[in-house]
């Protein structure tokens, strides 16, 4: 059973560019979460999916951010017109449909640096 | 809204000693779940220990145990016989159920010194 996979692991971009991150959850995990973690802070919830349905979005998710999970498997998080304040680690996590204990299984994250 | 507070930004402990990390939370609900996660440097976050609020018995996992004080809304993590591999950021987290997102504290950076 492979873990949660995130790509790319690191992304450096110039302000104003668009970036996209991909997350492949553990197979048969039906819930997928995106969190953002800035230096010295804990993970902050952005959004989550149950299968392909986006069930909740945080107020942190401005209109420059969009997330999709088109077939209920992998997910993408796109940031348009990046700003320096978007520099952070973007974490993806998943949970199983059955025997869900509330535990999140995390990927290693995608670190974004906006110059 | 639920909040989680970790008041110790950094801690250090000698190898083989015991250390306790503090966490308090705020909720008006009576049933919920609490977690401690470990994030080693440049590595992914992993679950250390989990506690269900309706269980009075404190959870234990090998060298890791919690002191869950429901009335005080306190959930501390005790690490016994600290090892160099315990060096990491530790995050306390809260959720109302398995179907709501976890809320995390700001973390405590723990350094185990040889």
XYZ file of N, CA and C in Angstrom:
687
model
N 0.853 -1.189 0.000
C 0.000 0.000 0.000
C 0.887 1.236 0.000
N 0.923 1.955 -1.145
C 1.784 3.126 -1.218
C 1.130 4.262 -0.472
N 1.959 5.237 -0.084
C 1.458 6.370 0.664
C 0.922 7.452 -0.247
N 0.625 8.600 0.352
C 0.155 9.764 -0.399
C 1.343 10.365 -1.141
N 1.157 10.618 -2.421
C 2.237 11.125 -3.257
C 1.915 12.535 -3.733
N 2.894 13.433 -3.633
C 2.674 14.809 -4.085
C 3.770 15.224 -5.066
N 3.355 15.949 -6.091
C 4.303 16.445 -7.098
C 3.895 17.832 -7.582
N 4.884 18.682 -7.901
C 6.303 18.481 -7.608
C 6.592 18.689 -6.130
N 7.733 18.250 -5.696
C 8.099 18.436 -4.294
C 8.520 19.873 -4.020
N 9.117 20.486 -5.014
C 9.555 21.869 -4.873
C 9.203 22.614 -6.155
N 8.761 23.881 -5.976
C 8.447 24.711 -7.127
C 8.867 26.133 -6.807
N 9.714 26.692 -7.668
C 10.091 28.099 -7.544
C 9.510 28.821 -8.743
N 8.809 29.900 -8.492
C 8.151 30.609 -9.578
C 8.238 32.113 -9.347
N 8.013 32.849 -10.384
C 8.007 34.300 -10.263
C 6.591 34.778 -9.968
N 6.507 35.854 -9.256
C 5.220 36.464 -8.926
C 4.404 36.683 -10.184
N 3.139 36.291 -10.119
C 2.251 36.467 -11.259
C 2.061 35.233 -12.108
N 2.929 34.241 -11.921
C 2.808 32.997 -12.675
C 1.785 32.081 -12.022
N 1.316 31.119 -12.806
C 0.393 30.108 -12.290
C 1.178 28.837 -11.959
N 0.756 28.156 -10.915
C 1.380 26.888 -10.549
C 0.284 25.867 -10.250
N 0.632 24.592 -10.467
C -0.317 23.507 -10.184
C 0.407 22.405 -9.439
N -0.231 21.928 -8.388
C 0.290 20.803 -7.615
C -0.658 19.622 -7.758
N -0.058 18.438 -7.724
C -0.855 17.219 -7.855
C -0.706 16.373 -6.613
N -1.785 15.720 -6.237
C -1.775 14.804 -5.105
C -2.435 13.493 -5.505
N -1.737 12.391 -5.269
C -2.304 11.053 -5.446
C -2.501 10.443 -4.072
N -3.731 10.250 -3.640
C -3.972 9.718 -2.297
C -3.717 8.219 -2.256
N -3.789 7.675 -1.055
C -3.732 6.227 -0.895
C -4.959 5.649 -1.597
N -4.741 4.560 -2.318
C -5.835 3.986 -3.103
C -6.996 3.595 -2.185
N -8.197 3.856 -2.642
C -9.435 3.566 -1.917
C -9.680 4.488 -0.738
N -8.854 5.525 -0.594
C -9.194 6.585 0.360
C -10.130 7.539 -0.365
N -11.332 7.717 0.185
C -12.277 8.519 -0.574
C -12.238 10.003 -0.210
N -11.610 10.332 0.909
C -11.525 11.739 1.283
C -10.111 12.247 1.085
N -10.026 13.456 0.537
C -8.733 14.057 0.247
C -8.748 15.499 0.726
N -7.694 15.880 1.423
C -7.613 17.194 2.048
C -6.386 17.952 1.523
N -6.522 19.256 1.433
C -5.392 20.145 1.168
C -5.221 21.074 2.368
N -3.970 21.181 2.806
C -3.606 22.092 3.877
C -2.445 22.950 3.400
N -2.296 24.110 4.015
C -1.155 24.977 3.764
C -0.402 25.153 5.081
N 0.927 25.088 4.983
C 1.758 25.251 6.178
C 2.835 26.282 5.899
N 2.811 27.379 6.632
C 3.856 28.389 6.514
C 4.847 28.199 7.658
N 5.994 28.846 7.516
C 7.082 28.649 8.465
C 6.635 29.006 9.883
N 6.859 28.073 10.795
C 6.530 28.321 12.189
C 5.068 28.167 12.546
N 4.288 27.676 11.603
C 2.848 27.514 11.844
C 2.442 26.055 11.654
N 1.308 25.722 12.224
C 0.746 24.405 11.960
C -0.004 24.400 10.640
N -0.346 23.234 10.152
C -1.107 23.155 8.903
C -2.455 23.864 9.038
N -2.821 24.613 7.989
C -4.112 25.323 7.963
C -4.962 24.704 6.855
N -6.174 24.368 7.191
C -7.084 23.700 6.263
C -7.443 24.617 5.088
N -7.388 24.055 3.885
C -7.802 24.792 2.695
C -9.122 24.273 2.134
N -9.161 22.958 1.845
C -10.350 22.387 1.229
C -10.299 20.874 1.338
N -11.460 20.223 1.147
C -11.426 18.777 1.074
C -12.517 18.232 0.162
N -12.265 17.013 -0.297
C -13.137 16.316 -1.236
C -13.580 14.987 -0.638
N -14.803 14.636 -0.928
C -15.255 13.265 -0.735
C -15.537 12.740 -2.128
N -14.756 11.775 -2.538
C -14.758 11.338 -3.934
C -14.494 12.566 -4.814
N -15.358 12.856 -5.785
C -15.086 13.994 -6.657
C -15.747 15.280 -6.173
N -16.541 15.203 -5.119
C -17.279 16.377 -4.635
C -16.434 17.192 -3.655
N -16.327 18.492 -3.925
C -15.620 19.392 -3.012
C -16.607 19.819 -1.940
N -16.405 19.374 -0.703
C -17.391 19.550 0.343
C -17.223 20.814 1.168
N -16.010 21.298 1.277
C -15.791 22.464 2.127
C -14.565 23.223 1.645
N -14.659 24.542 1.709
C -13.529 25.406 1.352
C -13.313 26.418 2.462
N -12.068 26.587 2.846
C -11.723 27.563 3.864
C -11.741 28.973 3.279
N -11.916 29.956 4.152
C -11.840 31.349 3.699
C -10.424 31.688 3.226
N -9.450 30.831 3.592
C -8.079 31.032 3.129
C -7.961 30.797 1.629
N -8.910 30.048 1.073
C -8.865 29.695 -0.340
C -9.460 30.841 -1.154
N -8.595 31.799 -1.529
C -9.075 32.948 -2.289
C -9.461 32.516 -3.698
N -10.005 33.463 -4.464
C -10.473 33.110 -5.805
C -9.314 32.824 -6.761
N -8.087 33.038 -6.317
C -6.938 32.656 -7.150
C -6.610 31.169 -7.006
N -7.212 30.536 -6.031
C -6.963 29.120 -5.769
C -8.139 28.304 -6.303
N -7.805 27.183 -6.932
C -8.860 26.253 -7.336
C -8.342 24.830 -7.173
N -9.210 23.970 -6.696
C -8.856 22.567 -6.504
C -9.883 21.704 -7.200
N -9.397 20.604 -7.743
C -10.276 19.662 -8.430
C -9.895 18.234 -8.068
N -10.863 17.372 -8.199
C -10.624 15.939 -8.057
C -11.582 15.260 -9.041
N -11.270 15.355 -10.312
C -12.235 15.037 -11.378
C -12.804 13.628 -11.371
N -12.032 12.646 -11.041
C -12.545 11.274 -11.074
C -12.518 10.634 -9.690
N -12.404 11.444 -8.701
C -12.389 10.907 -7.352
C -11.111 10.179 -6.992
N -10.064 10.393 -7.812
C -8.784 9.741 -7.480
C -7.775 10.819 -7.120
N -6.924 11.234 -8.076
C -5.942 12.268 -7.777
C -6.627 13.629 -7.716
N -5.910 14.585 -7.138
C -6.432 15.950 -7.040
C -5.357 16.931 -7.495
N -5.795 18.080 -7.998
C -4.870 19.158 -8.329
C -5.269 20.417 -7.580
N -4.259 21.179 -7.195
C -4.457 22.485 -6.575
C -3.728 23.505 -7.449
N -4.466 24.435 -8.015
C -3.879 25.443 -8.882
C -3.933 26.801 -8.199
N -2.832 27.521 -8.299
C -2.780 28.891 -7.796
C -2.494 29.796 -8.987
N -3.388 30.708 -9.247
C -3.208 31.642 -10.358
C -2.627 32.959 -9.852
N -1.864 33.600 -10.711
C -1.292 34.932 -10.384
C -0.645 34.907 -9.002
N 0.338 34.032 -8.842
C 0.942 33.826 -7.531
C 1.479 35.124 -6.935
N 1.415 35.185 -5.613
C 1.927 36.314 -4.841
C 2.962 35.779 -3.859
N 3.822 36.657 -3.362
C 4.863 36.203 -2.440
C 4.263 35.578 -1.192
N 3.105 36.036 -0.792
C 2.433 35.474 0.373
C 1.943 34.053 0.173
N 1.983 33.574 -1.062
C 1.573 32.193 -1.327
C 2.702 31.216 -1.030
N 3.894 31.719 -0.777
C 5.025 30.850 -0.470
C 4.721 30.055 0.790
N 4.750 28.742 0.661
C 4.358 27.863 1.761
C 4.593 26.424 1.340
N 4.370 25.524 2.284
C 4.308 24.097 1.972
C 2.834 23.739 1.817
N 2.508 23.088 0.722
C 1.128 22.655 0.487
C 1.060 21.158 0.726
N 0.281 20.787 1.725
C 0.186 19.401 2.160
C -1.117 18.776 1.685
N -1.016 17.550 1.258
C -2.188 16.771 0.883
C -2.301 15.608 1.859
N -3.527 15.247 2.191
C -3.759 14.119 3.091
C -5.012 13.386 2.656
N -5.109 12.119 3.021
C -6.314 11.363 2.681
C -6.746 10.505 3.861
N -8.015 10.109 3.804
C -8.567 9.232 4.836
C -9.431 8.167 4.181
N -9.528 7.010 4.815
C -10.321 5.932 4.209
C -11.810 6.119 4.442
N -12.590 5.450 3.594
C -14.038 5.489 3.761
C -14.470 4.622 4.936
N -13.854 3.449 5.055
C -14.214 2.547 6.147
C -13.168 2.629 7.248
N -13.605 2.302 8.452
C -12.707 2.341 9.626
C -11.999 3.687 9.720
N -12.774 4.763 9.499
C -12.203 6.103 9.547
C -12.095 6.546 10.999
N -10.875 6.670 11.482
C -10.663 7.068 12.873
C -10.388 8.558 12.992
N -10.504 9.282 11.904
C -10.184 10.703 11.907
C -8.730 10.979 11.581
N -7.896 9.944 11.575
C -6.477 10.127 11.274
C -6.293 10.542 9.834
N -5.463 11.531 9.603
C -5.076 11.944 8.262
C -3.744 11.307 7.906
N -3.658 10.808 6.658
C -2.421 10.244 6.144
C -1.836 11.279 5.187
N -0.690 11.835 5.548
C -0.127 12.960 4.810
C 0.897 12.541 3.770
N 0.994 13.353 2.709
C 2.103 13.269 1.785
C 3.265 14.093 2.301
N 4.350 14.129 1.525
C 5.535 14.865 1.967
C 5.442 16.356 1.676
N 4.427 16.752 0.930
C 4.212 18.171 0.686
C 4.864 18.681 -0.583
N 4.329 19.796 -1.052
C 4.906 20.522 -2.191
C 5.267 21.919 -1.707
N 6.559 22.220 -1.763
C 7.006 23.527 -1.262
C 7.022 24.534 -2.397
N 6.306 25.628 -2.198
C 6.237 26.691 -3.201
C 7.014 27.909 -2.714
N 7.898 28.398 -3.585
C 8.602 29.647 -3.330
C 8.263 30.615 -4.449
N 7.700 31.752 -4.081
C 7.334 32.777 -5.065
C 8.312 33.940 -4.926
N 9.046 34.197 -6.016
C 10.077 35.256 -5.984
C 9.503 36.611 -6.372
N -15.929 28.370 16.800
C -14.936 27.570 16.100
C -13.962 26.955 17.099
N -13.518 25.755 16.754
C -12.574 25.096 17.632
C -11.171 25.670 17.445
N -10.433 25.783 18.536
C -9.055 26.257 18.471
C -8.154 25.324 19.260
N -6.897 25.269 18.860
C -5.890 24.439 19.520
C -4.691 25.322 19.813
N -4.218 25.293 21.049
C -3.113 26.146 21.465
C -1.956 25.311 22.006
N -0.797 25.534 21.448
C 0.428 24.926 21.961
C 1.316 26.080 22.416
N 1.556 26.155 23.698
C 2.206 27.334 24.276
C 3.725 27.233 24.329
N 4.269 26.102 23.910
C 5.720 25.906 23.959
C 6.266 25.854 22.533
N 6.805 26.944 22.010
C 7.316 26.915 20.627
C 8.495 25.951 20.470
N 9.359 25.887 21.489
C 10.537 25.029 21.406
C 10.800 24.373 22.753
N 11.273 23.136 22.683
C 11.699 22.431 23.886
C 12.890 21.573 23.544
N 13.660 21.259 24.569
C 14.767 20.332 24.378
C 14.797 19.362 25.547
N 15.367 18.206 25.282
C 15.434 17.158 26.305
C 16.683 16.329 26.068
N 17.281 15.847 27.136
C 18.435 14.961 27.016
C 17.955 13.571 26.606
N 18.780 12.941 25.819
C 18.489 11.565 25.416
C 18.234 10.718 26.655
N 17.223 9.849 26.565
C 16.809 8.917 27.620
C 15.951 9.572 28.719
N 15.824 10.895 28.682
C 14.979 11.571 29.667
C 13.532 11.628 29.182
N 12.677 12.168 30.049
C 11.250 12.290 29.747
C 10.891 13.748 29.519
N 10.021 13.994 28.567
C 9.592 15.358 28.268
C 8.077 15.367 28.058
N 7.455 16.474 28.427
C 6.010 16.621 28.259
C 5.704 17.861 27.432
N 4.931 17.680 26.387
C 4.505 18.774 25.518
C 3.047 19.115 25.836
N 2.750 20.395 25.917
C 1.421 20.849 26.337
C 0.534 21.212 25.156
N -0.766 21.022 25.361
C -1.751 21.393 24.358
C -3.070 21.682 25.072
N -3.689 22.775 24.742
C -5.040 23.054 25.209
C -5.915 23.327 23.998
N -7.196 23.129 24.162
C -8.109 23.303 23.048
C -9.400 23.927 23.566
N -10.183 24.409 22.654
C -11.434 25.051 23.041
C -12.555 24.514 22.167
N -13.581 23.964 22.810
C -14.749 23.492 22.095
C -15.920 23.446 23.064
N -17.102 23.572 22.531
C -18.306 23.444 23.344
C -18.935 22.061 23.175
N -18.339 21.232 22.326
C -18.851 19.894 22.092
C -18.356 18.934 23.161
N -19.065 17.825 23.321
C -18.679 16.859 24.347
C -17.958 15.650 23.768
N -18.156 15.409 22.471
C -17.479 14.275 21.861
C -16.605 14.750 20.715
N -15.362 14.309 20.739
C -14.407 14.770 19.719
C -13.182 13.857 19.791
N -12.214 14.152 18.944
C -11.004 13.342 18.855
C -9.792 14.265 18.899
N -8.768 13.826 19.573
C -7.530 14.584 19.704
C -6.366 13.747 19.203
N -5.399 14.423 18.625
C -4.257 13.738 18.029
C -2.963 14.483 18.347
N -1.879 13.738 18.377
C -0.543 14.304 18.299
C 0.115 13.756 17.031
N 0.609 14.693 16.215
C 1.332 14.342 15.009
C 2.789 14.760 15.160
N 3.665 14.004 14.503
C 5.101 14.288 14.482
C 5.518 14.614 13.054
N 6.284 15.693 12.892
C 6.804 16.068 11.573
C 8.319 16.196 11.678
N 9.062 15.125 11.314
C 10.534 15.203 11.349
C 11.023 16.186 10.302
N 12.236 16.684 10.433
C 12.763 17.627 9.443
C 12.702 17.062 8.030
N 12.072 17.798 7.143
C 11.974 17.427 5.729
C 11.303 16.080 5.501
N 10.483 15.664 6.415
C 9.773 14.390 6.261
C 8.274 14.618 6.441
N 7.502 13.630 6.069
C 6.054 13.803 6.148
C 5.548 13.656 7.572
N 4.396 14.225 7.808
C 3.767 14.198 9.110
C 3.154 12.815 9.364
N 3.388 12.289 10.548
C 2.840 10.980 10.888
C 2.142 11.049 12.235
N 1.155 10.193 12.397
C 0.395 10.157 13.644
C 1.220 9.515 14.743
N 1.228 10.145 15.906
C 1.909 9.586 17.075
C 0.907 8.865 17.968
N -0.205 9.547 18.268
C -1.154 8.988 19.221
C -2.500 9.665 19.053
N -3.555 8.960 19.397
C -4.919 9.441 19.196
C -5.736 9.173 20.463
N -6.638 10.121 20.790
C -7.489 9.978 21.981
C -8.926 10.320 21.609
N -9.860 9.488 22.020
C -11.282 9.796 21.837
C -11.805 10.399 23.133
N -12.526 11.490 23.024
C -12.928 12.244 24.210
C -13.851 11.457 25.136
N -14.608 10.504 24.591
C -15.537 9.770 25.440
C -14.836 8.677 26.247
N -13.569 8.430 25.938
C -12.795 7.436 26.687
C -12.029 8.128 27.799
N -12.223 7.680 29.024
C -11.536 8.297 30.152
C -10.085 7.842 30.258
N -9.811 6.638 29.764
C -8.459 6.116 29.880
C -7.540 6.839 28.915
N -6.378 7.237 29.432
C -5.395 7.916 28.601
C -4.765 6.941 27.611
N -4.613 7.406 26.354
C -4.007 6.563 25.326
C -2.507 6.425 25.543
N -1.970 5.271 25.187
C -0.529 5.044 25.228
C -0.116 4.294 23.965
N 1.077 4.621 23.482
C 1.679 3.942 22.345
C 3.172 3.829 22.616
N 3.563 2.699 23.171
C 4.975 2.463 23.488
C 5.504 3.571 24.401
N 6.473 4.372 23.926
C 7.074 5.399 24.788
C 6.234 6.674 24.860
N 5.159 6.721 24.121
C 4.324 7.922 24.047
C 3.022 7.710 24.820
N 2.664 8.674 25.634
C 1.403 8.611 26.353
C 0.835 10.021 26.467
N -0.457 10.069 26.734
C -1.096 11.380 26.869
C -1.708 11.510 28.254
N -1.862 12.764 28.670
C -2.616 13.101 29.867
C -3.791 13.939 29.403
N -4.951 13.293 29.299
C -6.152 13.936 28.783
C -6.999 14.396 29.955
N -7.154 15.696 30.091
C -7.960 16.294 31.142
C -9.134 17.010 30.469
N -10.276 16.314 30.370
C -11.398 16.836 29.582
C -11.958 18.127 30.163
N -12.105 18.175 31.471
C -12.682 19.369 32.095
C -11.795 20.595 31.881
N -10.506 20.367 31.922
C -9.549 21.456 31.730
C -9.258 21.697 30.262
N -9.779 20.844 29.386
C -9.510 20.922 27.944
C -8.012 20.943 27.684
N -7.356 19.969 28.274
C -5.915 19.855 28.170
C -5.551 18.470 27.637
N -4.532 18.424 26.799
C -4.152 17.163 26.148
C -2.645 17.174 25.956
N -1.896 16.765 26.970
C -0.432 16.825 26.890
C 0.139 15.484 26.441
N 1.302 15.553 25.821
C 2.002 14.372 25.312
C 3.262 14.157 26.124
N 3.424 12.954 26.651
C 4.629 12.599 27.381
C 5.450 11.621 26.544
N 6.713 11.958 26.372
C 7.631 11.075 25.657
C 8.646 10.568 26.672
N 8.664 9.274 26.874
C 9.588 8.664 27.823
C 10.800 8.120 27.085
N 11.943 8.057 27.810
C 13.154 7.484 27.206
C 13.417 8.117 25.842
N 13.495 9.442 25.811
C 13.625 10.170 24.547
C 14.799 9.660 23.719
N 14.586 9.585 22.417
C 15.599 9.121 21.492
C 15.905 10.227 20.472
N 17.102 10.175 19.888
C 17.490 11.205 18.917
C 16.473 11.289 17.772
N 15.889 10.172 17.415
C 14.895 10.146 16.346
C 13.580 10.819 16.702
N 13.429 11.199 17.956
C 12.210 11.922 18.353
C 12.310 13.402 18.012
N 13.481 13.858 17.609
C 13.640 15.256 17.208
C 12.722 15.565 16.035
N 11.826 16.537 16.239
C 10.804 16.833 15.225
C 9.933 17.981 15.707
N 9.054 18.445 14.805
C 7.947 19.312 15.207
C 6.801 18.407 15.643
N 6.151 18.778 16.731
C 5.005 18.017 17.206
C 3.779 18.928 17.182
N 2.729 18.423 16.558
C 1.499 19.194 16.422
C 0.359 18.489 17.140
N -0.367 19.240 17.906
C -1.600 18.783 18.530
C -2.744 19.116 17.572
N -3.710 18.229 17.436
C -4.803 18.461 16.492
C -6.125 17.974 17.070
N -7.195 18.547 16.565
C -8.551 18.308 17.094
C -9.515 18.129 15.931
N -10.483 17.209 16.100
C -11.581 17.127 15.158
C -12.834 16.668 15.885
N -13.983 17.127 15.403
C -15.241 16.724 16.014
C -15.612 15.304 15.632
N -15.180 14.878 14.450
C -15.540 13.535 14.000
C -14.580 13.132 12.898
N -14.736 11.905 12.427
C -13.898 11.450 11.326
C -14.259 12.106 10.016
N -15.305 12.937 10.026
C -15.766 13.550 8.787
C -15.547 15.055 8.735
N -14.816 15.600 9.680
C -14.527 17.034 9.648
C -13.022 17.247 9.654
N -12.554 18.321 9.011
C -11.103 18.539 8.926
C -10.462 18.729 10.287
N -9.231 18.284 10.410
C -8.468 18.499 11.636
C -8.077 19.962 11.754
N -8.095 20.450 13.003
C -7.587 21.773 13.331
C -6.293 21.563 14.101
N -5.222 22.212 13.660
C -3.909 22.001 14.247
C -3.472 23.187 15.091
N -2.637 22.899 16.106
C -1.939 23.945 16.818
C -0.724 24.400 16.024
N 0.011 25.376 16.565
C 1.166 25.923 15.856
C 2.407 25.058 15.976
N 2.377 24.105 16.873
C 3.477 23.170 16.959
C 4.492 23.493 18.036
N 5.204 22.459 18.449
C 6.334 22.576 19.379
C 7.537 21.895 18.725
N 8.612 22.629 18.613
C 9.832 22.044 18.046
C 10.607 21.368 19.170
N 10.756 20.049 19.099
C 11.456 19.292 20.122
C 12.829 18.877 19.612
N 13.827 19.164 20.405
C 15.195 18.722 20.090
C 15.650 17.764 21.171
N 16.091 16.583 20.758
C 16.641 15.607 21.683
C 18.153 15.697 21.580
N 18.793 15.924 22.719
C 20.228 16.183 22.745
C 20.967 14.972 23.277
N 22.018 14.573 22.573
C 22.800 13.409 22.984
C 23.661 13.712 24.208
